[in-house]
Amino acid sequence: MASPVTRTLRFSPAAIAEAARLIAAGEPVAMPTETVYGLAADATNGEAVALIYAAKGRPSFNPLIVHVADLAAAEGIGVFDETARALAEAHWPGPLTLVVPLREDAGIAPLVTAGLATIALRVPAHPAMQALLAATGKPLAAPSANASGKISATRADHVRASLGGRIALIIDGGPCSQGIESTIVAATGGAPRLLRRGPIEIDAAEETRGIEAPGQLASHYAPSKPLRLDATTAEPDEYLIGFGPVTGTTSLSPSGDPIEAAAQLFDLLHQADAAPEPRIAVAPVAGDGLAAAIRDRLSRAAAPR
């Protein structure tokens, strides 16, 4: 994939229209929020989400925060109990991310949630991100707009220094008012749990660093069956997930495209886990970038538990 020429446009109706056009075409766009700049893509499009990881060079597939326009939109994607709804009503729009159970019919790409049954949702307060949500009519996955492992971007020039040449467009909305990532609270039943401290102080029952929170990867989704890596053929009791020249029961990407493979990864792992075969095998996934991230996720899924 050729490196794009990265343009920077000041926040305006015309800039939002161009950002919405790119989002509809499946490309990520750097956008200001009140916390940090985010790299936004259509959360219902797995290949668009894979391009976020490709641009960031993210070393593994963490669950991503999904930005929505309002609580009603959030409730169409996640299941809100009384606790979650009270937190949302008190702090949205604003720098609070709520982790709630994912609705089965939400239409969110599995890559967004890293295969988990929960989803991280936020209603941003920044007018530029709200304008883009209105223009696209889509939930937007948007991790911080910086190369993985680098300092989060709070100005458009920070984004350009980190991601210039990797993305097509940066919307410059000025400096972020908060400057640190959102508070993350899990509201999945019982008392809320603080997963990441941030601008909003929440009285949570406990503070944990769990697998539900973006950026806190430990061992995310793993199938219930034994998983064998680098398989070129299937044993009689295995469900083989192919890649490139290795055909299988199904394939991450028959053409060997890592973007397609990343978009399909968690969905195919779930399919394999539900299949009658007692074991799963996965073909070799060679290459750098997204291919390396896929291998990292698979190695974690295959680790003894």
PDB file of C-alpha atoms in Angstrom:
ATOM      1  CA  MET A   1       0.000   0.000   0.000  1.00  0.00           C
ATOM      2  CA  ALA A   2       1.477   3.343  -1.059  1.00  0.00           C
ATOM      3  CA  SER A   3       2.029   5.930   1.644  1.00  0.00           C
ATOM      4  CA  PRO A   4      -0.629   8.654   1.434  1.00  0.00           C
ATOM      5  CA  VAL A   5       0.097  12.343   1.275  1.00  0.00           C
ATOM      6  CA  THR A   6      -1.093  13.697   4.620  1.00  0.00           C
ATOM      7  CA  ARG A   7      -3.132  16.894   4.397  1.00  0.00           C
ATOM      8  CA  THR A   8      -4.055  19.100   7.328  1.00  0.00           C
ATOM      9  CA  LEU A   9      -7.309  21.065   7.196  1.00  0.00           C
ATOM     10  CA  ARG A  10      -8.584  23.500   9.781  1.00  0.00           C
ATOM     11  CA  PHE A  11     -11.867  22.443  11.347  1.00  0.00           C
ATOM     12  CA  SER A  12     -14.685  23.744   9.141  1.00  0.00           C
ATOM     13  CA  PRO A  13     -17.800  22.355   7.448  1.00  0.00           C
ATOM     14  CA  ALA A  14     -15.764  21.704   4.284  1.00  0.00           C
ATOM     15  CA  ALA A  15     -13.071  19.876   6.272  1.00  0.00           C
ATOM     16  CA  ILE A  16     -15.687  17.702   7.986  1.00  0.00           C
ATOM     17  CA  ALA A  17     -17.264  16.892   4.607  1.00  0.00           C
ATOM     18  CA  GLU A  18     -13.855  15.734   3.327  1.00  0.00           C
ATOM     19  CA  ALA A  19     -13.231  13.701   6.483  1.00  0.00           C
ATOM     20  CA  ALA A  20     -16.666  12.070   6.118  1.00  0.00           C
ATOM     21  CA  ARG A  21     -15.864  11.201   2.488  1.00  0.00           C
ATOM     22  CA  LEU A  22     -12.660   9.455   3.554  1.00  0.00           C
ATOM     23  CA  ILE A  23     -14.429   7.617   6.388  1.00  0.00           C
ATOM     24  CA  ALA A  24     -17.061   6.372   3.915  1.00  0.00           C
ATOM     25  CA  ALA A  25     -14.238   5.190   1.645  1.00  0.00           C
ATOM     26  CA  GLY A  26     -12.819   3.108   4.508  1.00  0.00           C
ATOM     27  CA  GLU A  27      -9.910   5.359   5.463  1.00  0.00           C
ATOM     28  CA  PRO A  28      -8.981   6.566   8.962  1.00  0.00           C
ATOM     29  CA  VAL A  29      -8.829  10.292   9.700  1.00  0.00           C
ATOM     30  CA  ALA A  30      -7.128  12.105  12.598  1.00  0.00           C
ATOM     31  CA  MET A  31      -9.622  14.144  14.600  1.00  0.00           C
ATOM     32  CA  PRO A  32      -9.454  16.372  17.681  1.00  0.00           C
ATOM     33  CA  THR A  33     -11.387  15.456  20.802  1.00  0.00           C
ATOM     34  CA  GLU A  34     -11.395  17.163  24.181  1.00  0.00           C
ATOM     35  CA  THR A  35      -8.937  14.532  25.501  1.00  0.00           C
ATOM     36  CA  VAL A  36      -6.367  13.795  22.779  1.00  0.00           C
ATOM     37  CA  TYR A  37      -6.445  13.581  18.985  1.00  0.00           C
ATOM     38  CA  GLY A  38      -8.005  10.313  17.806  1.00  0.00           C
ATOM     39  CA  LEU A  39      -7.531   8.265  14.646  1.00  0.00           C
ATOM     40  CA  ALA A  40     -11.120   7.665  13.587  1.00  0.00           C
ATOM     41  CA  ALA A  41     -12.549   4.993  11.278  1.00  0.00           C
ATOM     42  CA  ASP A  42     -15.932   3.378  10.696  1.00  0.00           C
ATOM     43  CA  ALA A  43     -16.345   0.917  13.581  1.00  0.00           C
ATOM     44  CA  THR A  44     -18.634  -1.288  11.468  1.00  0.00           C
ATOM     45  CA  ASN A  45     -15.964  -1.800   8.767  1.00  0.00           C
ATOM     46  CA  GLY A  46     -13.321  -4.320   9.805  1.00  0.00           C
ATOM     47  CA  GLU A  47     -10.865  -3.396   7.047  1.00  0.00           C
ATOM     48  CA  ALA A  48     -11.130   0.300   7.927  1.00  0.00           C
ATOM     49  CA  VAL A  49     -10.367  -0.563  11.550  1.00  0.00           C
ATOM     50  CA  ALA A  50      -7.420  -2.691  10.414  1.00  0.00           C
ATOM     51  CA  LEU A  51      -6.024   0.411   8.704  1.00  0.00           C
ATOM     52  CA  ILE A  52      -5.990   2.171  12.099  1.00  0.00           C
ATOM     53  CA  TYR A  53      -3.664  -0.533  13.389  1.00  0.00           C
ATOM     54  CA  ALA A  54      -1.584  -0.364  10.206  1.00  0.00           C
ATOM     55  CA  ALA A  55      -1.154   3.413  10.545  1.00  0.00           C
ATOM     56  CA  LYS A  56      -0.296   3.264  14.245  1.00  0.00           C
ATOM     57  CA  GLY A  57       1.972   0.261  13.899  1.00  0.00           C
ATOM     58  CA  ARG A  58       0.128  -1.044  16.950  1.00  0.00           C
ATOM     59  CA  PRO A  59       1.933  -4.127  18.260  1.00  0.00           C
ATOM     60  CA  SER A  60      -1.227  -6.023  19.184  1.00  0.00           C
ATOM     61  CA  PHE A  61      -4.960  -5.820  18.788  1.00  0.00           C
ATOM     62  CA  ASN A  62      -6.315  -3.978  21.811  1.00  0.00           C
ATOM     63  CA  PRO A  63     -10.019  -3.183  22.080  1.00  0.00           C
ATOM     64  CA  LEU A  64     -10.722   0.306  20.789  1.00  0.00           C
ATOM     65  CA  ILE A  65     -12.960   3.052  22.159  1.00  0.00           C
ATOM     66  CA  VAL A  66     -15.981   3.679  19.941  1.00  0.00           C
ATOM     67  CA  HIS A  67     -17.238   7.259  19.753  1.00  0.00           C
ATOM     68  CA  VAL A  68     -20.953   7.876  19.269  1.00  0.00           C
ATOM     69  CA  ALA A  69     -23.124  10.970  19.073  1.00  0.00           C
ATOM     70  CA  ASP A  70     -25.248  10.496  22.182  1.00  0.00           C
ATOM     71  CA  LEU A  71     -26.555   8.059  24.776  1.00  0.00           C
ATOM     72  CA  ALA A  72     -29.296   6.814  22.463  1.00  0.00           C
ATOM     73  CA  ALA A  73     -26.691   5.817  19.882  1.00  0.00           C
ATOM     74  CA  ALA A  74     -24.614   4.157  22.606  1.00  0.00           C
ATOM     75  CA  GLU A  75     -27.604   2.128  23.793  1.00  0.00           C
ATOM     76  CA  GLY A  76     -28.013   0.778  20.270  1.00  0.00           C
ATOM     77  CA  ILE A  77     -24.558  -0.769  20.564  1.00  0.00           C
ATOM     78  CA  GLY A  78     -24.117  -1.645  24.242  1.00  0.00           C
ATOM     79  CA  VAL A  79     -26.345  -2.861  27.076  1.00  0.00           C
ATOM     80  CA  PHE A  80     -26.714  -0.176  29.755  1.00  0.00           C
ATOM     81  CA  ASP A  81     -27.913  -1.057  33.239  1.00  0.00           C
ATOM     82  CA  GLU A  82     -29.025   1.605  35.715  1.00  0.00           C
ATOM     83  CA  THR A  83     -25.455   2.226  36.883  1.00  0.00           C
ATOM     84  CA  ALA A  84     -24.087   2.667  33.365  1.00  0.00           C
ATOM     85  CA  ARG A  85     -26.963   4.920  32.363  1.00  0.00           C
ATOM     86  CA  ALA A  86     -26.529   7.114  35.441  1.00  0.00           C
ATOM     87  CA  LEU A  87     -22.811   7.532  34.718  1.00  0.00           C
ATOM     88  CA  ALA A  88     -23.529   8.376  31.079  1.00  0.00           C
ATOM     89  CA  GLU A  89     -26.212  10.908  31.969  1.00  0.00           C
ATOM     90  CA  ALA A  90     -23.901  12.564  34.507  1.00  0.00           C
ATOM     91  CA  HIS A  91     -20.772  12.781  32.357  1.00  0.00           C
ATOM     92  CA  TRP A  92     -21.667  12.617  28.653  1.00  0.00           C
ATOM     93  CA  PRO A  93     -20.731  14.298  26.458  1.00  0.00           C
ATOM     94  CA  GLY A  94     -17.286  14.309  28.020  1.00  0.00           C
ATOM     95  CA  PRO A  95     -14.070  12.418  28.777  1.00  0.00           C
ATOM     96  CA  LEU A  96     -15.644   9.263  30.242  1.00  0.00           C
ATOM     97  CA  THR A  97     -15.487   5.893  28.489  1.00  0.00           C
ATOM     98  CA  LEU A  98     -17.920   3.220  29.644  1.00  0.00           C
ATOM     99  CA  VAL A  99     -17.245  -0.484  29.096  1.00  0.00           C
ATOM    100  CA  VAL A 100     -20.589  -2.273  28.806  1.00  0.00           C
ATOM    101  CA  PRO A 101     -21.830  -5.587  27.348  1.00  0.00           C
ATOM    102  CA  LEU A 102     -21.932  -5.579  23.543  1.00  0.00           C
ATOM    103  CA  ARG A 103     -25.296  -6.105  21.870  1.00  0.00           C
ATOM    104  CA  GLU A 104     -25.220  -9.119  19.544  1.00  0.00           C
ATOM    105  CA  ASP A 105     -26.876  -7.145  16.733  1.00  0.00           C
ATOM    106  CA  ALA A 106     -24.717  -4.027  17.134  1.00  0.00           C
ATOM    107  CA  GLY A 107     -22.913  -4.497  13.813  1.00  0.00           C
ATOM    108  CA  ILE A 108     -19.525  -3.557  15.284  1.00  0.00           C
ATOM    109  CA  ALA A 109     -16.513  -5.169  13.595  1.00  0.00           C
ATOM    110  CA  PRO A 110     -15.036  -7.872  15.868  1.00  0.00           C
ATOM    111  CA  LEU A 111     -11.586  -6.299  15.496  1.00  0.00           C
ATOM    112  CA  VAL A 112     -12.861  -3.258  17.433  1.00  0.00           C
ATOM    113  CA  THR A 113     -13.588  -5.293  20.567  1.00  0.00           C
ATOM    114  CA  ALA A 114     -10.637  -7.694  20.133  1.00  0.00           C
ATOM    115  CA  GLY A 115     -13.195 -10.479  20.207  1.00  0.00           C
ATOM    116  CA  LEU A 116     -14.538  -9.591  23.650  1.00  0.00           C
ATOM    117  CA  ALA A 117     -18.199  -9.543  24.663  1.00  0.00           C
ATOM    118  CA  THR A 118     -17.903  -5.968  25.936  1.00  0.00           C
ATOM    119  CA  ILE A 119     -17.425  -2.654  24.184  1.00  0.00           C
ATOM    120  CA  ALA A 120     -15.888   0.665  25.237  1.00  0.00           C
ATOM    121  CA  LEU A 121     -18.146   3.621  24.357  1.00  0.00           C
ATOM    122  CA  ARG A 122     -17.749   7.383  24.659  1.00  0.00           C
ATOM    123  CA  VAL A 123     -19.780  10.439  23.676  1.00  0.00           C
ATOM    124  CA  PRO A 124     -17.189  13.138  22.927  1.00  0.00           C
ATOM    125  CA  ALA A 125     -17.771  16.797  23.691  1.00  0.00           C
ATOM    126  CA  HIS A 126     -15.504  18.251  20.992  1.00  0.00           C
ATOM    127  CA  PRO A 127     -17.512  19.947  18.205  1.00  0.00           C
ATOM    128  CA  ALA A 128     -15.275  18.554  15.439  1.00  0.00           C
ATOM    129  CA  MET A 129     -15.768  14.924  16.447  1.00  0.00           C
ATOM    130  CA  GLN A 130     -19.476  15.537  17.000  1.00  0.00           C
ATOM    131  CA  ALA A 131     -19.694  17.090  13.523  1.00  0.00           C
ATOM    132  CA  LEU A 132     -17.976  14.059  11.992  1.00  0.00           C
ATOM    133  CA  LEU A 133     -20.307  11.666  13.818  1.00  0.00           C
ATOM    134  CA  ALA A 134     -23.277  13.604  12.442  1.00  0.00           C
ATOM    135  CA  ALA A 135     -21.839  13.714   8.926  1.00  0.00           C
ATOM    136  CA  THR A 136     -21.022  10.008   8.741  1.00  0.00           C
ATOM    137  CA  GLY A 137     -23.921   8.593  10.735  1.00  0.00           C
ATOM    138  CA  LYS A 138     -21.518   5.876  11.883  1.00  0.00           C
ATOM    139  CA  PRO A 139     -19.985   4.870  15.214  1.00  0.00           C
ATOM    140  CA  LEU A 140     -16.293   5.741  14.998  1.00  0.00           C
ATOM    141  CA  ALA A 141     -13.485   3.694  16.508  1.00  0.00           C
ATOM    142  CA  ALA A 142     -10.808   6.198  17.485  1.00  0.00           C
ATOM    143  CA  PRO A 143      -7.694   5.330  19.492  1.00  0.00           C
ATOM    144  CA  SER A 144      -5.126   8.051  20.064  1.00  0.00           C
ATOM    145  CA  ALA A 145      -3.658   9.458  16.835  1.00  0.00           C
ATOM    146  CA  ASN A 146      -0.003   8.609  17.395  1.00  0.00           C
ATOM    147  CA  ALA A 147       2.341   5.798  16.468  1.00  0.00           C
ATOM    148  CA  SER A 148       2.065   2.931  18.931  1.00  0.00           C
ATOM    149  CA  GLY A 149       4.214   3.459  22.007  1.00  0.00           C
ATOM    150  CA  LYS A 150       4.680   7.178  21.306  1.00  0.00           C
ATOM    151  CA  ILE A 151       3.327  10.161  23.242  1.00  0.00           C
ATOM    152  CA  SER A 152      -0.356  10.895  22.685  1.00  0.00           C
ATOM    153  CA  ALA A 153      -1.064  13.835  20.388  1.00  0.00           C
ATOM    154  CA  THR A 154      -2.792  16.924  21.760  1.00  0.00           C
ATOM    155  CA  ARG A 155      -2.175  19.182  18.731  1.00  0.00           C
ATOM    156  CA  ALA A 156      -2.421  18.617  14.998  1.00  0.00           C
ATOM    157  CA  ASP A 157       1.333  19.069  14.556  1.00  0.00           C
ATOM    158  CA  HIS A 158       1.901  16.260  17.071  1.00  0.00           C
ATOM    159  CA  VAL A 159      -0.193  13.998  14.831  1.00  0.00           C
ATOM    160  CA  ARG A 160       1.733  15.011  11.728  1.00  0.00           C
ATOM    161  CA  ALA A 161       5.064  14.350  13.427  1.00  0.00           C
ATOM    162  CA  SER A 162       3.919  10.871  14.442  1.00  0.00           C
ATOM    163  CA  LEU A 163       1.663   9.743  11.583  1.00  0.00           C
ATOM    164  CA  GLY A 164       2.584  11.975   8.652  1.00  0.00           C
ATOM    165  CA  GLY A 165       2.737   9.873   5.489  1.00  0.00           C
ATOM    166  CA  ARG A 166       0.625   7.122   7.081  1.00  0.00           C
ATOM    167  CA  ILE A 167      -2.835   8.732   6.907  1.00  0.00           C
ATOM    168  CA  ALA A 168      -4.588  10.964   4.391  1.00  0.00           C
ATOM    169  CA  LEU A 169      -6.051  13.712   6.565  1.00  0.00           C
ATOM    170  CA  ILE A 170      -5.669  15.524   9.869  1.00  0.00           C
ATOM    171  CA  ILE A 171      -8.420  17.881  11.037  1.00  0.00           C
ATOM    172  CA  ASP A 172      -6.825  20.697  13.053  1.00  0.00           C
ATOM    173  CA  GLY A 173      -9.167  21.737  15.834  1.00  0.00           C
ATOM    174  CA  GLY A 174      -6.512  23.423  17.959  1.00  0.00           C
ATOM    175  CA  PRO A 175      -5.090  22.105  21.223  1.00  0.00           C
ATOM    176  CA  CYS A 176      -7.101  19.563  23.212  1.00  0.00           C
ATOM    177  CA  SER A 177      -8.683  21.075  26.310  1.00  0.00           C
ATOM    178  CA  GLN A 178      -8.087  18.074  28.594  1.00  0.00           C
ATOM    179  CA  GLY A 179      -4.836  16.698  27.184  1.00  0.00           C
ATOM    180  CA  ILE A 180      -5.037  13.240  28.787  1.00  0.00           C
ATOM    181  CA  GLU A 181      -6.976  10.152  27.790  1.00  0.00           C
ATOM    182  CA  SER A 182     -10.503   9.571  29.051  1.00  0.00           C
ATOM    183  CA  THR A 183     -11.395   7.914  32.327  1.00  0.00           C
ATOM    184  CA  ILE A 184     -12.492   4.305  31.676  1.00  0.00           C
ATOM    185  CA  VAL A 185     -15.084   2.628  33.885  1.00  0.00           C
ATOM    186  CA  ALA A 186     -16.492  -0.876  33.484  1.00  0.00           C
ATOM    187  CA  ALA A 187     -20.228  -1.045  34.122  1.00  0.00           C
ATOM    188  CA  THR A 188     -20.957  -4.650  33.281  1.00  0.00           C
ATOM    189  CA  GLY A 189     -23.032  -5.571  36.331  1.00  0.00           C
ATOM    190  CA  GLY A 190     -22.648  -4.850  40.011  1.00  0.00           C
ATOM    191  CA  ALA A 191     -20.593  -1.907  41.209  1.00  0.00           C
ATOM    192  CA  PRO A 192     -18.608   0.049  38.592  1.00  0.00           C
ATOM    193  CA  ARG A 193     -14.882  -0.680  38.291  1.00  0.00           C
ATOM    194  CA  LEU A 194     -12.244   1.918  37.435  1.00  0.00           C
ATOM    195  CA  LEU A 195     -10.059   0.621  34.611  1.00  0.00           C
ATOM    196  CA  ARG A 196      -8.130   3.801  33.782  1.00  0.00           C
ATOM    197  CA  ARG A 197      -7.819   7.094  35.602  1.00  0.00           C
ATOM    198  CA  GLY A 198      -8.478  10.228  33.601  1.00  0.00           C
ATOM    199  CA  PRO A 199     -10.016  13.710  33.706  1.00  0.00           C
ATOM    200  CA  ILE A 200     -13.210  12.587  35.460  1.00  0.00           C
ATOM    201  CA  GLU A 201     -13.020  11.297  39.033  1.00  0.00           C
ATOM    202  CA  ILE A 202     -15.329   8.331  39.492  1.00  0.00           C
ATOM    203  CA  ASP A 203     -16.262   6.736  42.800  1.00  0.00           C
ATOM    204  CA  ALA A 204     -15.776   3.131  41.720  1.00  0.00           C
ATOM    205  CA  ALA A 205     -15.890   0.034  43.889  1.00  0.00           C
ATOM    206  CA  GLU A 206     -12.384  -1.008  42.878  1.00  0.00           C
ATOM    207  CA  GLU A 207      -9.567  -0.078  40.569  1.00  0.00           C
ATOM    208  CA  THR A 208      -8.347  -2.793  38.256  1.00  0.00           C
ATOM    209  CA  ARG A 209      -6.195  -3.136  35.195  1.00  0.00           C
ATOM    210  CA  GLY A 210      -8.258  -5.611  33.259  1.00  0.00           C
ATOM    211  CA  ILE A 211      -8.554  -6.921  29.743  1.00  0.00           C
ATOM    212  CA  GLU A 212     -11.716  -4.913  29.152  1.00  0.00           C
ATOM    213  CA  ALA A 213      -9.862  -1.602  28.847  1.00  0.00           C
ATOM    214  CA  PRO A 214      -8.273  -0.254  25.672  1.00  0.00           C
ATOM    215  CA  GLY A 215      -4.518  -0.078  26.028  1.00  0.00           C
ATOM    216  CA  GLN A 216      -4.433  -2.631  28.868  1.00  0.00           C
ATOM    217  CA  LEU A 217      -3.896  -5.795  26.905  1.00  0.00           C
ATOM    218  CA  ALA A 218      -3.039  -8.874  28.906  1.00  0.00           C
ATOM    219  CA  SER A 219      -4.399 -11.969  27.206  1.00  0.00           C
ATOM    220  CA  HIS A 220      -7.661 -10.930  25.546  1.00  0.00           C
ATOM    221  CA  TYR A 221      -9.911 -13.328  23.683  1.00  0.00           C
ATOM    222  CA  ALA A 222      -8.666 -16.891  23.441  1.00  0.00           C
ATOM    223  CA  PRO A 223     -10.703 -19.822  22.136  1.00  0.00           C
ATOM    224  CA  SER A 224     -11.743 -22.620  24.475  1.00  0.00           C
ATOM    225  CA  LYS A 225     -10.014 -25.223  22.311  1.00  0.00           C
ATOM    226  CA  PRO A 226      -6.282 -25.942  21.885  1.00  0.00           C
ATOM    227  CA  LEU A 227      -4.829 -23.833  19.078  1.00  0.00           C
ATOM    228  CA  ARG A 228      -1.876 -24.928  16.910  1.00  0.00           C
ATOM    229  CA  LEU A 229       0.078 -22.291  14.996  1.00  0.00           C
ATOM    230  CA  ASP A 230       1.958 -22.362  11.676  1.00  0.00           C
ATOM    231  CA  ALA A 231      -0.045 -25.299  10.351  1.00  0.00           C
ATOM    232  CA  THR A 232       0.185 -26.068   6.636  1.00  0.00           C
ATOM    233  CA  THR A 233      -2.311 -28.930   6.758  1.00  0.00           C
ATOM    234  CA  ALA A 234      -5.039 -29.922   9.176  1.00  0.00           C
ATOM    235  CA  GLU A 235      -4.911 -32.942  11.398  1.00  0.00           C
ATOM    236  CA  PRO A 236      -8.104 -35.071  11.293  1.00  0.00           C
ATOM    237  CA  ASP A 237      -9.505 -33.442  14.451  1.00  0.00           C
ATOM    238  CA  GLU A 238      -8.608 -29.827  13.572  1.00  0.00           C
ATOM    239  CA  TYR A 239     -10.481 -26.883  12.127  1.00  0.00           C
ATOM    240  CA  LEU A 240      -7.878 -25.161   9.920  1.00  0.00           C
ATOM    241  CA  ILE A 241      -7.907 -21.401   9.406  1.00  0.00           C
ATOM    242  CA  GLY A 242      -5.904 -20.795   6.258  1.00  0.00           C
ATOM    243  CA  PHE A 243      -3.953 -17.826   4.959  1.00  0.00           C
ATOM    244  CA  GLY A 244      -2.521 -17.176   1.508  1.00  0.00           C
ATOM    245  CA  PRO A 245      -1.478 -20.437  -0.179  1.00  0.00           C
ATOM    246  CA  VAL A 246      -2.607 -22.556   2.784  1.00  0.00           C
ATOM    247  CA  THR A 247      -6.270 -23.332   2.266  1.00  0.00           C
ATOM    248  CA  GLY A 248      -8.410 -24.446   5.167  1.00  0.00           C
ATOM    249  CA  THR A 249     -11.972 -24.840   6.306  1.00  0.00           C
ATOM    250  CA  THR A 250     -11.955 -21.054   5.997  1.00  0.00           C
ATOM    251  CA  SER A 251      -9.246 -18.466   5.374  1.00  0.00           C
ATOM    252  CA  LEU A 252      -8.084 -15.228   6.933  1.00  0.00           C
ATOM    253  CA  SER A 253      -7.264 -14.071   3.403  1.00  0.00           C
ATOM    254  CA  PRO A 254      -6.855 -16.329   0.360  1.00  0.00           C
ATOM    255  CA  SER A 255      -4.745 -13.619  -1.285  1.00  0.00           C
ATOM    256  CA  GLY A 256      -2.493 -13.219   1.763  1.00  0.00           C
ATOM    257  CA  ASP A 257      -3.677  -9.637   2.434  1.00  0.00           C
ATOM    258  CA  PRO A 258      -2.903  -8.741   6.084  1.00  0.00           C
ATOM    259  CA  ILE A 259      -5.586  -6.016   6.147  1.00  0.00           C
ATOM    260  CA  GLU A 260      -8.269  -8.532   5.174  1.00  0.00           C
ATOM    261  CA  ALA A 261      -6.776 -11.036   7.619  1.00  0.00           C
ATOM    262  CA  ALA A 262      -6.836  -8.608  10.533  1.00  0.00           C
ATOM    263  CA  ALA A 263     -10.445  -7.682   9.785  1.00  0.00           C
ATOM    264  CA  GLN A 264     -11.463 -11.361   9.831  1.00  0.00           C
ATOM    265  CA  LEU A 265      -9.267 -12.637  12.682  1.00  0.00           C
ATOM    266  CA  PHE A 266     -11.608 -12.611  15.671  1.00  0.00           C
ATOM    267  CA  ASP A 267     -14.691 -13.565  13.695  1.00  0.00           C
ATOM    268  CA  LEU A 268     -12.935 -16.666  12.326  1.00  0.00           C
ATOM    269  CA  LEU A 269     -11.573 -17.607  15.752  1.00  0.00           C
ATOM    270  CA  HIS A 270     -15.131 -17.501  17.085  1.00  0.00           C
ATOM    271  CA  GLN A 271     -16.325 -19.631  14.145  1.00  0.00           C
ATOM    272  CA  ALA A 272     -13.586 -22.167  14.776  1.00  0.00           C
ATOM    273  CA  ASP A 273     -14.378 -22.240  18.486  1.00  0.00           C
ATOM    274  CA  ALA A 274     -18.025 -23.058  17.692  1.00  0.00           C
ATOM    275  CA  ALA A 275     -17.163 -25.752  15.114  1.00  0.00           C
ATOM    276  CA  PRO A 276     -17.424 -29.470  15.988  1.00  0.00           C
ATOM    277  CA  GLU A 277     -13.697 -30.131  15.647  1.00  0.00           C
ATOM    278  CA  PRO A 278     -12.015 -30.285  19.096  1.00  0.00           C
ATOM    279  CA  ARG A 279      -8.874 -28.437  18.028  1.00  0.00           C
ATOM    280  CA  ILE A 280      -7.996 -25.372  15.926  1.00  0.00           C
ATOM    281  CA  ALA A 281      -5.031 -24.887  13.619  1.00  0.00           C
ATOM    282  CA  VAL A 282      -3.942 -21.649  11.940  1.00  0.00           C
ATOM    283  CA  ALA A 283      -1.719 -21.277   8.889  1.00  0.00           C
ATOM    284  CA  PRO A 284       1.540 -19.284   9.010  1.00  0.00           C
ATOM    285  CA  VAL A 285       1.051 -15.529   8.705  1.00  0.00           C
ATOM    286  CA  ALA A 286       4.325 -14.104   7.459  1.00  0.00           C
ATOM    287  CA  GLY A 287       5.307 -10.449   7.243  1.00  0.00           C
ATOM    288  CA  ASP A 288       5.729  -7.302   9.284  1.00  0.00           C
ATOM    289  CA  GLY A 289       3.242  -4.683  10.505  1.00  0.00           C
ATOM    290  CA  LEU A 290      -0.293  -6.066  10.658  1.00  0.00           C
ATOM    291  CA  ALA A 291       0.962  -9.593   9.975  1.00  0.00           C
ATOM    292  CA  ALA A 292       3.189  -9.341  13.045  1.00  0.00           C
ATOM    293  CA  ALA A 293       0.229  -8.074  15.092  1.00  0.00           C
ATOM    294  CA  ILE A 294      -1.844 -11.049  13.924  1.00  0.00           C
ATOM    295  CA  ARG A 295       0.932 -13.447  14.960  1.00  0.00           C
ATOM    296  CA  ASP A 296       1.158 -11.731  18.348  1.00  0.00           C
ATOM    297  CA  ARG A 297      -2.576 -12.133  18.952  1.00  0.00           C
ATOM    298  CA  LEU A 298      -2.510 -15.762  17.821  1.00  0.00           C
ATOM    299  CA  SER A 299       0.443 -16.583  20.051  1.00  0.00           C
ATOM    300  CA  ARG A 300      -1.465 -15.166  23.024  1.00  0.00           C
ATOM    301  CA  ALA A 301      -4.559 -17.133  22.056  1.00  0.00           C
ATOM    302  CA  ALA A 302      -2.466 -20.309  21.817  1.00  0.00           C
ATOM    303  CA  ALA A 303      -0.634 -19.809  25.118  1.00  0.00           C
ATOM    304  CA  PRO A 304      -1.271 -22.450  27.808  1.00  0.00           C
ATOM    305  CA  ARG A 305      -3.903 -21.368  30.329  1.00  0.00           C
TER     306      ARG A 305
END
